[in-house]
CSV table of C-alpha atoms in Angstrom, one decimal:
chain,number,residue,atom,x,y,z
A,1,ILE,CA,203.5,163.2,54.3
A,2,THR,CA,203.2,159.7,53.2
A,3,PHE,CA,204.9,157.8,56.1
A,4,ASP,CA,206.5,154.6,55.1
A,5,CYS,CA,207.9,152.4,58.0
A,6,GLY,CA,210.2,150.5,55.6
A,7,VAL,CA,211.7,153.5,53.8
A,8,THR,CA,212.2,155.2,57.2
A,9,ARG,CA,214.2,152.2,58.4
A,10,GLU,CA,216.0,151.9,55.0
A,11,LEU,CA,217.3,155.5,55.5
A,12,GLY,CA,218.5,154.6,59.0
A,13,HIS,CA,215.9,156.3,61.1
A,14,ASP,CA,213.7,155.0,63.9
A,15,PRO,CA,210.1,154.9,62.5
A,16,VAL,CA,208.6,155.4,66.0
A,17,GLU,CA,210.5,158.7,66.4
A,18,VAL,CA,209.5,159.9,63.0
A,19,ILE,CA,205.8,159.2,63.8
A,20,LYS,CA,206.2,161.2,67.0
A,21,TYR,CA,207.7,164.1,65.2
A,22,PHE,CA,205.2,164.3,62.3
A,23,GLY,CA,202.2,162.9,64.4
A,24,LYS,CA,202.2,165.7,66.9
A,25,LYS,CA,202.1,168.1,63.9
A,26,ASP,CA,199.3,166.1,62.3
A,27,ARG,CA,201.3,165.8,59.1
A,28,ILE,CA,200.9,162.1,58.3
A,29,ASN,CA,198.2,161.7,55.6
A,30,HIS,CA,198.6,158.0,55.1
A,31,VAL,CA,200.9,155.1,56.2
A,32,HIS,CA,202.6,152.5,54.1
A,33,PHE,CA,202.8,149.7,56.7
A,34,ARG,CA,205.7,147.4,55.8
A,35,ASN,CA,208.8,145.9,57.2
A,36,VAL,CA,212.3,145.5,55.8
A,37,TYR,CA,215.7,144.0,56.5
A,38,THR,CA,218.4,146.6,55.5
A,39,VAL,CA,221.6,145.3,54.0
A,40,ILE,CA,223.1,148.7,53.0
A,41,PRO,CA,221.3,151.7,54.4
A,42,SER,CA,219.7,153.8,51.6
A,43,GLU,CA,220.8,151.3,48.9
A,44,LYS,CA,219.9,147.6,49.5
A,45,TYR,CA,217.1,146.1,51.5
A,46,THR,CA,214.7,143.1,51.4
A,47,GLU,CA,211.0,143.5,52.0
A,48,VAL,CA,209.8,140.9,54.6
A,49,PHE,CA,206.6,140.1,56.5
A,50,LEU,CA,205.6,142.5,59.2
A,51,ASP,CA,206.9,140.2,62.0
A,52,GLU,CA,210.3,139.4,60.4
A,53,GLY,CA,212.1,142.7,59.8
A,54,GLU,CA,214.1,145.3,61.7
A,55,VAL,CA,211.1,147.5,62.5
A,56,ASP,CA,209.1,146.8,65.7
A,57,MET,CA,205.8,147.1,63.9
A,58,PHE,CA,203.8,146.8,67.1
A,59,ALA,CA,205.6,149.8,68.5
A,60,VAL,CA,204.8,151.6,65.2
A,61,MET,CA,201.1,150.8,65.6
A,62,LYS,CA,201.1,151.7,69.2
A,63,GLU,CA,202.6,155.1,68.4
A,64,LEU,CA,200.1,155.7,65.6
A,65,VAL,CA,197.3,155.0,68.1
A,66,LYS,CA,198.9,157.2,70.7
A,67,GLN,CA,199.1,160.1,68.2
A,68,LYS,CA,195.4,159.5,67.5
A,69,TYR,CA,196.1,158.8,63.8
A,70,SER,CA,192.9,158.0,62.1
A,71,ARG,CA,193.7,157.8,58.4
A,72,LEU,CA,194.7,155.1,56.0
A,73,ILE,CA,197.1,152.4,57.0
A,74,TYR,CA,198.1,150.5,53.8
A,75,PRO,CA,199.8,147.1,54.2
A,76,GLU,CA,202.3,147.5,51.4
A,77,HIS,CA,204.5,145.1,49.4
A,78,PRO,CA,204.0,141.8,51.2
A,79,PRO,CA,206.2,138.9,50.1
A,80,VAL,CA,204.7,136.5,47.6
A,81,LEU,CA,203.7,133.1,49.0
A,82,ASP,CA,203.9,129.7,47.2
A,83,ALA,CA,200.1,129.6,47.0
A,84,ASP,CA,200.2,132.8,45.0
A,85,ARG,CA,202.8,131.5,42.5
A,86,GLU,CA,200.9,128.2,42.1
A,87,ASN,CA,197.5,129.8,41.6
A,88,PRO,CA,197.9,133.2,40.0
A,89,PHE,CA,194.9,135.5,40.0
A,90,ASP,CA,194.6,138.1,37.2
A,91,GLY,CA,191.8,140.1,38.8
A,92,ILE,CA,194.1,142.4,40.8
A,93,SER,CA,197.2,144.3,40.1
A,94,SER,CA,199.5,141.8,41.8
A,95,ASN,CA,199.5,138.1,42.4
A,96,ASN,CA,200.4,138.1,46.1
A,97,TYR,CA,196.9,138.2,47.4
A,98,THR,CA,197.6,135.7,50.1
A,99,GLY,CA,200.5,137.9,51.3
A,100,PHE,CA,198.2,140.9,51.3
A,101,ALA,CA,195.6,139.0,53.3
A,102,TYR,CA,198.2,137.9,55.9
A,103,THR,CA,199.6,141.4,56.2
A,104,ALA,CA,196.2,143.1,56.5
A,105,GLY,CA,195.1,140.6,59.1
A,106,TYR,CA,198.3,141.0,61.1
A,107,ALA,CA,198.1,144.8,60.9
A,108,ARG,CA,194.5,144.7,62.1
A,109,ALA,CA,195.4,142.5,65.0
A,110,MET,CA,198.1,144.9,66.0
A,111,LEU,CA,195.6,147.8,65.7
A,112,GLN,CA,193.1,146.0,68.0
A,113,ALA,CA,195.8,145.1,70.5
A,114,SER,CA,197.1,148.7,70.5
A,115,LEU,CA,193.6,150.1,71.1
A,116,SER,CA,193.1,147.8,74.1
A,117,LEU,CA,196.2,149.1,75.9
């Protein structure tokens, strides 16, 4: 499956428990690593930075490491920062490159911390 932390939370499920279920069966082919704030489950949500939403992203990363997951972790849909609005860059598919850099770095730090436990 494509495991998405945000969608899992939007649907009202605990992402860590879903990773445990599919991870032990080796059924996760890649991870969309994002966080959300859910207003109405399955209907309305806001995408936020990894450290701002309802999902404990460090717990998610620790469980991925515990399950020995070794495939793609994609830091998906980061919020757009002012720097991106003020200095758009047309060389990529989206203009939130600063948000992507922040999210990728934050995810990498969580991975390194998880591996050191």
